[in-house]
mmCIF file of C-alpha atoms in Angstrom:
data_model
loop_
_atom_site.group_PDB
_atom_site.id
_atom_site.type_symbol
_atom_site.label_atom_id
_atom_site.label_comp_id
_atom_site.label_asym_id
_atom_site.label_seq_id
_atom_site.Cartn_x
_atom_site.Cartn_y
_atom_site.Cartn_z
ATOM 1 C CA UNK A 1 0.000 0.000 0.000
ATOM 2 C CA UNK A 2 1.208 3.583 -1.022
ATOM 3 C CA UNK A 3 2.233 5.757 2.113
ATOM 4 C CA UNK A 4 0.011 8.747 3.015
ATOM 5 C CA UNK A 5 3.451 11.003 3.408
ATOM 6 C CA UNK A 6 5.843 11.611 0.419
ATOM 7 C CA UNK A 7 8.644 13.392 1.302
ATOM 8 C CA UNK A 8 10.795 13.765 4.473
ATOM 9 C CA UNK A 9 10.439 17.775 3.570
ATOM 10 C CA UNK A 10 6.874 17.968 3.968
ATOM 11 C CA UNK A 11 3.870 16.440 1.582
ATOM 12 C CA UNK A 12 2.741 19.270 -0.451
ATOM 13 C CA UNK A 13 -1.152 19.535 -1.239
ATOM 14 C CA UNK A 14 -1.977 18.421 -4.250
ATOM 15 C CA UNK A 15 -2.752 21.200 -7.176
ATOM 16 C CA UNK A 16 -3.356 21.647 -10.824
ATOM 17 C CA UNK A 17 -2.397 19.451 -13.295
ATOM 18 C CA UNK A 18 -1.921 15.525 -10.992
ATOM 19 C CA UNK A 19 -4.764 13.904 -12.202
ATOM 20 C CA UNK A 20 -4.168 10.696 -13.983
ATOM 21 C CA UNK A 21 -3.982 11.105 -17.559
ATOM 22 C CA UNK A 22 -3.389 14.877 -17.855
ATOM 23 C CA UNK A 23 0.323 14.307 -19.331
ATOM 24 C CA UNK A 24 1.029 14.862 -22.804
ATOM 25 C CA UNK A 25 1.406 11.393 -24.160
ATOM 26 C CA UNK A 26 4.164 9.962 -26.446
ATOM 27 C CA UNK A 27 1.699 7.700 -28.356
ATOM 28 C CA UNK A 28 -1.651 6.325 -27.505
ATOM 29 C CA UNK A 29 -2.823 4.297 -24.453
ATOM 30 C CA UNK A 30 -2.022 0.503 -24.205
ATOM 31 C CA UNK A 31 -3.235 -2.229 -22.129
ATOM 32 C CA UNK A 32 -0.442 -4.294 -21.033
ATOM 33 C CA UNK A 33 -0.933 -5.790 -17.714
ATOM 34 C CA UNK A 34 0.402 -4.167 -14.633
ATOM 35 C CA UNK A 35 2.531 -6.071 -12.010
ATOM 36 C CA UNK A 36 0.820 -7.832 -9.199
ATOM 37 C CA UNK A 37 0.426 -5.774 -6.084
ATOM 38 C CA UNK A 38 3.459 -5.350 -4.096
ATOM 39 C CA UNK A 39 5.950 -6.916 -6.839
ATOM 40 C CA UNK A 40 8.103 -4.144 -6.893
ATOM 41 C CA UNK A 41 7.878 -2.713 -3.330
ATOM 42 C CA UNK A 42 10.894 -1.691 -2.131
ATOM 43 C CA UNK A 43 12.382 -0.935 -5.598
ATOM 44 C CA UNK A 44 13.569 2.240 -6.639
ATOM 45 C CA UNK A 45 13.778 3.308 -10.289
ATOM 46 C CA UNK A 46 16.119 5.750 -12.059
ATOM 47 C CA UNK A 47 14.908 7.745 -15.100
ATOM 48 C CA UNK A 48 16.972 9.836 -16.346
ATOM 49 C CA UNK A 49 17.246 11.927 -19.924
ATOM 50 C CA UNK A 50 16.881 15.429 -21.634
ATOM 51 C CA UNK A 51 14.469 17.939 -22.088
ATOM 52 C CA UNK A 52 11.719 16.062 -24.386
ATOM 53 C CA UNK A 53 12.523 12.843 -24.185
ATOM 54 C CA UNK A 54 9.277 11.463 -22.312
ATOM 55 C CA UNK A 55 10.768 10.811 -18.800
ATOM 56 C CA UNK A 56 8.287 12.919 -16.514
ATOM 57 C CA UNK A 57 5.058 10.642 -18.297
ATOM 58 C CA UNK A 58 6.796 7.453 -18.777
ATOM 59 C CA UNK A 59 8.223 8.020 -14.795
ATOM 60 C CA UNK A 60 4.761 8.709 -13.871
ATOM 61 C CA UNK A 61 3.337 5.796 -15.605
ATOM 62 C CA UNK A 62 5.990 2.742 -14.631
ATOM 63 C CA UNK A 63 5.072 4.648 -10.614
ATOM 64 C CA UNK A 64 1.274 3.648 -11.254
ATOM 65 C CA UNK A 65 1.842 0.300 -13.157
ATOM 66 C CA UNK A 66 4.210 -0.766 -10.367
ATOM 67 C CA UNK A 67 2.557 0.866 -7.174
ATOM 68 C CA UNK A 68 5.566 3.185 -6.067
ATOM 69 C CA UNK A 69 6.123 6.721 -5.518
ATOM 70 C CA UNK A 70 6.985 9.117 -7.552
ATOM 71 C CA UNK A 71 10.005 12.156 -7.426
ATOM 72 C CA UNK A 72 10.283 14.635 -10.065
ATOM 73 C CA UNK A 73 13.534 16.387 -9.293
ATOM 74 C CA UNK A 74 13.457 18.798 -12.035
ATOM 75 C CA UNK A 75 10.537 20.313 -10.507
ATOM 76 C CA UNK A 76 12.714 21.008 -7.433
ATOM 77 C CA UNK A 77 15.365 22.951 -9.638
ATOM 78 C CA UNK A 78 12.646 24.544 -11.468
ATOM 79 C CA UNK A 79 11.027 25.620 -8.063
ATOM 80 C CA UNK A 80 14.505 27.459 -6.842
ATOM 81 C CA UNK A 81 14.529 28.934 -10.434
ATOM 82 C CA UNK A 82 11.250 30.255 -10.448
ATOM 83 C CA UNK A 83 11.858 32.006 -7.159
ATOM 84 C CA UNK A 84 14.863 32.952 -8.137
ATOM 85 C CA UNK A 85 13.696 34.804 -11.052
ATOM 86 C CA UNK A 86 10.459 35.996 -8.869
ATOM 87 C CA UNK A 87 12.495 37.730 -6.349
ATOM 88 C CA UNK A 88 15.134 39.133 -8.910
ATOM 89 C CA UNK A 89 17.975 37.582 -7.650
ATOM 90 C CA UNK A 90 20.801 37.435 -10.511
ATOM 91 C CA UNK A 91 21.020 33.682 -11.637
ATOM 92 C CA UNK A 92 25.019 33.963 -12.860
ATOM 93 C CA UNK A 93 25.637 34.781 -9.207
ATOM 94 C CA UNK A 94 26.452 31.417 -8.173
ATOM 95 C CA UNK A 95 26.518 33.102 -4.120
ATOM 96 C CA UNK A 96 23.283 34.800 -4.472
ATOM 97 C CA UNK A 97 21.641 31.397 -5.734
ATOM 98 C CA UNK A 98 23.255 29.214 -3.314
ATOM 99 C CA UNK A 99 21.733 31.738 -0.538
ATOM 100 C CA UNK A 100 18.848 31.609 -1.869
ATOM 101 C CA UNK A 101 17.861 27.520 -2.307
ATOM 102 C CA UNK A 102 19.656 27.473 1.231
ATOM 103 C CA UNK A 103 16.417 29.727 2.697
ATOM 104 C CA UNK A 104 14.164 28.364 0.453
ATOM 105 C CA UNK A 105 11.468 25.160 2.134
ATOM 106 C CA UNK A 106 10.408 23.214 -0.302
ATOM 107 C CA UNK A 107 7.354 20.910 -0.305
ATOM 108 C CA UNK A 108 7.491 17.809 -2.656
ATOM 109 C CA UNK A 109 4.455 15.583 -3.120
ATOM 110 C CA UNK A 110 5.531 12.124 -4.448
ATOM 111 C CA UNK A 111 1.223 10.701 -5.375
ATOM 112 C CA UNK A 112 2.242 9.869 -9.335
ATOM 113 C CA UNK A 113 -1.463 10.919 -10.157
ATOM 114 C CA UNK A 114 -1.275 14.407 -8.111
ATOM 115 C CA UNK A 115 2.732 15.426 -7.808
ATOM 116 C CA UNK A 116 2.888 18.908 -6.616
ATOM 117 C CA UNK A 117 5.795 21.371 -5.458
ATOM 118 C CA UNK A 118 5.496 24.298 -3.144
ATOM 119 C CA UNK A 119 8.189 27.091 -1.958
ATOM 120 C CA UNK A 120 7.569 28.018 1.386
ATOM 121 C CA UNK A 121 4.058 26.925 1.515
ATOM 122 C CA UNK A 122 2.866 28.206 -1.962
ATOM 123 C CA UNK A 123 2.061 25.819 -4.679
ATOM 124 C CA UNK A 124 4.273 26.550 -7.839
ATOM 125 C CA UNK A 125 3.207 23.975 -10.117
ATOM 126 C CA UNK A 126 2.131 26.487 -12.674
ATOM 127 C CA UNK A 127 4.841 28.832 -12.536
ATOM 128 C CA UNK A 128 7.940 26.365 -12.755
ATOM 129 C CA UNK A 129 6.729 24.915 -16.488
ATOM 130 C CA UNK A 130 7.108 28.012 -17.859
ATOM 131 C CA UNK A 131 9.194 29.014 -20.707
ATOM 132 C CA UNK A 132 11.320 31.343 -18.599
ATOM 133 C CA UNK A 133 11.945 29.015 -16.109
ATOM 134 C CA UNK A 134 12.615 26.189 -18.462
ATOM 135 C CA UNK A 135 15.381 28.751 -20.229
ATOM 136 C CA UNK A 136 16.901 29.475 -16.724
ATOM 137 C CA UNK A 137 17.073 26.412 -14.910
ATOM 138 C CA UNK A 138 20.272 24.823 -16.214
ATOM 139 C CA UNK A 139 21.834 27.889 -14.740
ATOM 140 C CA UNK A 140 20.722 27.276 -11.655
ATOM 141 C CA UNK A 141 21.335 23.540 -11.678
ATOM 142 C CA UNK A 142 24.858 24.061 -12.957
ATOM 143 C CA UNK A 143 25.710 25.445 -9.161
ATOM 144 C CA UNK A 144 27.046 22.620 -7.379
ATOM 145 C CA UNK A 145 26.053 24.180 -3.657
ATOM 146 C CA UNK A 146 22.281 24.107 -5.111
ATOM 147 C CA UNK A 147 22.958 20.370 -6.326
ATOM 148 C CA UNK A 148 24.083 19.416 -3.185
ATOM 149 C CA UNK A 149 21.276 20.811 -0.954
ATOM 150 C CA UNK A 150 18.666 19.264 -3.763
ATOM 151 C CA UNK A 151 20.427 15.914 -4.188
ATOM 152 C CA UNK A 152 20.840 15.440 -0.406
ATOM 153 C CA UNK A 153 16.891 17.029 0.300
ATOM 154 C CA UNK A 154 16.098 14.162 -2.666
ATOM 155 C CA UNK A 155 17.814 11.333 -1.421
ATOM 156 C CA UNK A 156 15.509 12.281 2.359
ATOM 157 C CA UNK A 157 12.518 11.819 0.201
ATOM 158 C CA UNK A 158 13.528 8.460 -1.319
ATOM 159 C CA UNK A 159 14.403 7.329 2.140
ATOM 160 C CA UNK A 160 11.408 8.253 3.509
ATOM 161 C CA UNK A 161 9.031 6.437 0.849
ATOM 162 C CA UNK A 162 10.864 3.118 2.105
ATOM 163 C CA UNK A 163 9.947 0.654 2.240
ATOM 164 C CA UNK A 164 7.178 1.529 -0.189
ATOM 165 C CA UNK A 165 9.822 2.227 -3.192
ATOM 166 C CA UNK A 166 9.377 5.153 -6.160
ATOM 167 C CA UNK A 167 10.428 5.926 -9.051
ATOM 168 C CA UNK A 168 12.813 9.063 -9.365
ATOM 169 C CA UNK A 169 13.289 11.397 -12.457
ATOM 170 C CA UNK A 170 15.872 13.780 -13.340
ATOM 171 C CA UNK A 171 19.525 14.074 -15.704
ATOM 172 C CA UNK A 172 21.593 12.396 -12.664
ATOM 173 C CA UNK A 173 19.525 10.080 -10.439
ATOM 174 C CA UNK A 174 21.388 7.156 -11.762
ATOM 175 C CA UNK A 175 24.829 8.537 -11.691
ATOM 176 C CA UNK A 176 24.785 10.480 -8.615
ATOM 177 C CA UNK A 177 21.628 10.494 -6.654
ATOM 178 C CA UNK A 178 20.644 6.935 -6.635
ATOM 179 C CA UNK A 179 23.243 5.428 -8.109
ATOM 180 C CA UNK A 180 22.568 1.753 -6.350
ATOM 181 C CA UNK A 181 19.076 1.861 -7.847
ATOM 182 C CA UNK A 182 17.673 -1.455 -8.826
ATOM 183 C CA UNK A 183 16.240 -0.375 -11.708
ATOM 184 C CA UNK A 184 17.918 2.236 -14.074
ATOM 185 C CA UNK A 185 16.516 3.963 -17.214
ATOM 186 C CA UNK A 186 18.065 6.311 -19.578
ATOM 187 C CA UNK A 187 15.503 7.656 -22.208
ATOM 188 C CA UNK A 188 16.295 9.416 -25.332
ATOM 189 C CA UNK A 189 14.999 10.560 -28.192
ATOM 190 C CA UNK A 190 15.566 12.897 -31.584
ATOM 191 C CA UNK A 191 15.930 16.637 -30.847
ATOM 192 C CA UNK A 192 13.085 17.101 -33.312
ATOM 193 C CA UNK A 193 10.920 14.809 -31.996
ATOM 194 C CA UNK A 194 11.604 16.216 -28.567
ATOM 195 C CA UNK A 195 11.078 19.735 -29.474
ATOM 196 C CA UNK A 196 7.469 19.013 -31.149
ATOM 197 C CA UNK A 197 6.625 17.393 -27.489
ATOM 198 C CA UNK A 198 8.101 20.200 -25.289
ATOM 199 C CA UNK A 199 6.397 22.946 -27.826
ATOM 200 C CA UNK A 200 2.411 20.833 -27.501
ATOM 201 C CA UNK A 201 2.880 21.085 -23.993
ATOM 202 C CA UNK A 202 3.495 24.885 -24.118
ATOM 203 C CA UNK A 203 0.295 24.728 -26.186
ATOM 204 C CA UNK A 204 2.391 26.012 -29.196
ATOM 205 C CA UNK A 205 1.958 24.491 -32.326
ATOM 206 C CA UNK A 206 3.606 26.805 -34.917
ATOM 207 C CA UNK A 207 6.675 25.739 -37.210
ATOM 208 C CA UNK A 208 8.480 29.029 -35.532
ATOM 209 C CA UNK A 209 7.491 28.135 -32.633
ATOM 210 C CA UNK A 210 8.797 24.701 -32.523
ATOM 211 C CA UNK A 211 12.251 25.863 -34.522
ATOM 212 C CA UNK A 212 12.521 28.075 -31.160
ATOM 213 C CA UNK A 213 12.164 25.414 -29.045
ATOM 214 C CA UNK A 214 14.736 22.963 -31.227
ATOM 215 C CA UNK A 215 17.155 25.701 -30.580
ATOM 216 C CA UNK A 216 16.645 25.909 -26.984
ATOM 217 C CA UNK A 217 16.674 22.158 -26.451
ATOM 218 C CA UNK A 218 20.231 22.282 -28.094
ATOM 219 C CA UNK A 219 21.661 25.045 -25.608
ATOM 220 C CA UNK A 220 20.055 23.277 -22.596
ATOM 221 C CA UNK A 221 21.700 19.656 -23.319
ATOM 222 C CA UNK A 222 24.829 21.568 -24.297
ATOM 223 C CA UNK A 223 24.662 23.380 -20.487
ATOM 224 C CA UNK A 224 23.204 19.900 -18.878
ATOM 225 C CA UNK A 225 26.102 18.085 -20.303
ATOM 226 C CA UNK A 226 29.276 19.970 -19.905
ATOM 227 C CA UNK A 227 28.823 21.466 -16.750
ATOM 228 C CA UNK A 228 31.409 20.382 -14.038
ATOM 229 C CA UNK A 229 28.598 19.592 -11.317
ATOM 230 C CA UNK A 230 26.909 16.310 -11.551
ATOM 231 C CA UNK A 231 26.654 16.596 -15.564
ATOM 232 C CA UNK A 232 23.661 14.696 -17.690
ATOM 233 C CA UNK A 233 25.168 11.712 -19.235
ATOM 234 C CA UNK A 234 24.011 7.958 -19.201
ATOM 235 C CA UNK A 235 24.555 6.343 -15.997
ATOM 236 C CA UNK A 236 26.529 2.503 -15.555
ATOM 237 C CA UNK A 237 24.149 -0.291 -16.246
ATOM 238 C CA UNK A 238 21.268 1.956 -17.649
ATOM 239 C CA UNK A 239 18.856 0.806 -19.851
ATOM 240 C CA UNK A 240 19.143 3.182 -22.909
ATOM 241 C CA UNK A 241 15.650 3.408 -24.486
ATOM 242 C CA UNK A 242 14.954 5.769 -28.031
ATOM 243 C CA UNK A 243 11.841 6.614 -27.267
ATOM 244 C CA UNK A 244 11.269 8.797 -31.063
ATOM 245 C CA UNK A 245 9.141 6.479 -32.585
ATOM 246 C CA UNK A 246 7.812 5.001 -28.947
ATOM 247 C CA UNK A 247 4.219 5.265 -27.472
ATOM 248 C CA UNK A 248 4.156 5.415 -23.576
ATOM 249 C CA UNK A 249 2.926 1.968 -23.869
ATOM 250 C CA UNK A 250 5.562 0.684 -25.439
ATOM 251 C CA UNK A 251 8.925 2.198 -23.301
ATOM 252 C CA UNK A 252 6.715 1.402 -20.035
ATOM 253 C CA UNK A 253 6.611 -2.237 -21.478
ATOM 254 C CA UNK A 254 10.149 -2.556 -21.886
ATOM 255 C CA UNK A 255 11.010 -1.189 -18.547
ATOM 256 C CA UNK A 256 8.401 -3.159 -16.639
ATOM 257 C CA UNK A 257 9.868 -6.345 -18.882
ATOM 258 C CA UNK A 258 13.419 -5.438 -17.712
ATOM 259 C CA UNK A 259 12.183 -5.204 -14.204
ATOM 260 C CA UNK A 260 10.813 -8.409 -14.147
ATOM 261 C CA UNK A 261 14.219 -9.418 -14.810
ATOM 262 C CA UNK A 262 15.314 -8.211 -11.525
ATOM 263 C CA UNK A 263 15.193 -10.390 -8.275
ATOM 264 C CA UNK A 264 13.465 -7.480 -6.783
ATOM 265 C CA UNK A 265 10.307 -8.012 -8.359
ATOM 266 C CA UNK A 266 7.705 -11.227 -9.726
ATOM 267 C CA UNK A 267 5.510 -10.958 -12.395
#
């Protein structure tokens, strides 16, 4: 059975956008059978990947299917950015930042239908998916003194979902924040293909608009990848999944296959 709490910060309320089937999907639904209750509990799953490439709905989906958790650590970099750039605070000032995530409280829901994220007791679901945010964020994740207070705050919400288990997202989880996971994922996909998803979920659906997004995508995996703290890349023993010509359906399938591989869980 799922724990009532989520995170050993605090459980956030739920808001917005959590209720089951409100992600933009990859492809359309399927019907493969989920795991039988309590399979997988215990088990913690690493996706990782880049802007686009499905890992917040496939995440989501494979925490449903197998009864976990769920931790979208993005959203907790995207919180710290959205305040940052709320309260003006100069987001190439590496101090100034570091200051700032150190004051900040987040809230981190872990329910895979409602996920939510609040800064000091104020709901920011809304405000961290937007464009500006989603431009300024590797900035802010590229200071290792934020990483450090996020990966450690992280690694207290994992703990404290024991021993239900959950499945964590983010660009690092199986290199540096989980990196004994039982389960790890690495999804990828074409920088067009990833770019047409990012762009529907900003409800945009113009060729310029989607060019604009392309372009973006290629700075922010440039700035995910070569910074010196904690950098994206595909972690030791990962499964490496394309997911460009993927439904949901079908990655979820092939990581819940590969699960039932492990000891950890029976089918």
């Amino acid at each position: 059975m799922k724990p009532d709490h989520g995170s050993a910060l605090s459980e956030g309320g739920s808001t917005a956008d959590g209720v089951k089937g409100t992600s933009a999907p990859l492809g359309s639904a399927g019907s493969a059978p989920a795991l039988a209750d309590g399979s997988a509990e215990g088990m913690i799953v690493a996706v990782d990947g880049p802007g686009g490439s499905g890992k917040s709905t496939v995440a989501r989906e494979l925490a449903r299917r197998l009864g976990l958790r769920y931790l979208d650590t993005g959203a907790m970099y995207r919180a710290v950015t959205q305040l940052a750039l709320e309260r003006r605070i100069d987001i190439e000032d590496p101090q100034a930042v570091a200051e700032l995530a150190e004051r900040a409280v987040l809230s981190v829901g872990t329910d895979p239908d409602r996920p939510s994220i609040a800064v000091d007791g104020v709901s920011v679901d809304a405000e961290i998916r937007t464009r500006a945010v989603t431009n300024a964020v590797s900035a802010i994740a590229a200071v290792p003194a934020v990483r450090a207070l996020l990966v450690a705050q992280q690694r207290q919400v994992i703990a404290a979902t024991r021993p239900s288990g959950i499945v964590v997202e983010g660009r690092d989880i199986g290199s540096v924040v989980v990196p004994d996971a039982e389960v790890k994922v690495f999804l990828t996909a074409s920088t067009e293909v990833r770019a047409l998803r990012r762009s529907r979920q900003l409800g945009e659906k113009g060729v310029d608009d989607v060019a604009r997004t392309l372009a973006e995508l290629d700075r922010r995996d440039a700035l995910d990848s070569s910074r010196a703290a904690d950098p994206l890349a595909i972690p030791e023993g990962a499964i490496v999944l394309d997911s460009t010509a993927l439904s949901v359906p079908e990655v979820v399938d092939e990581v819940l296959r590969r699960c039932g591989q492990s000891s950890n869980v029976t089918t």
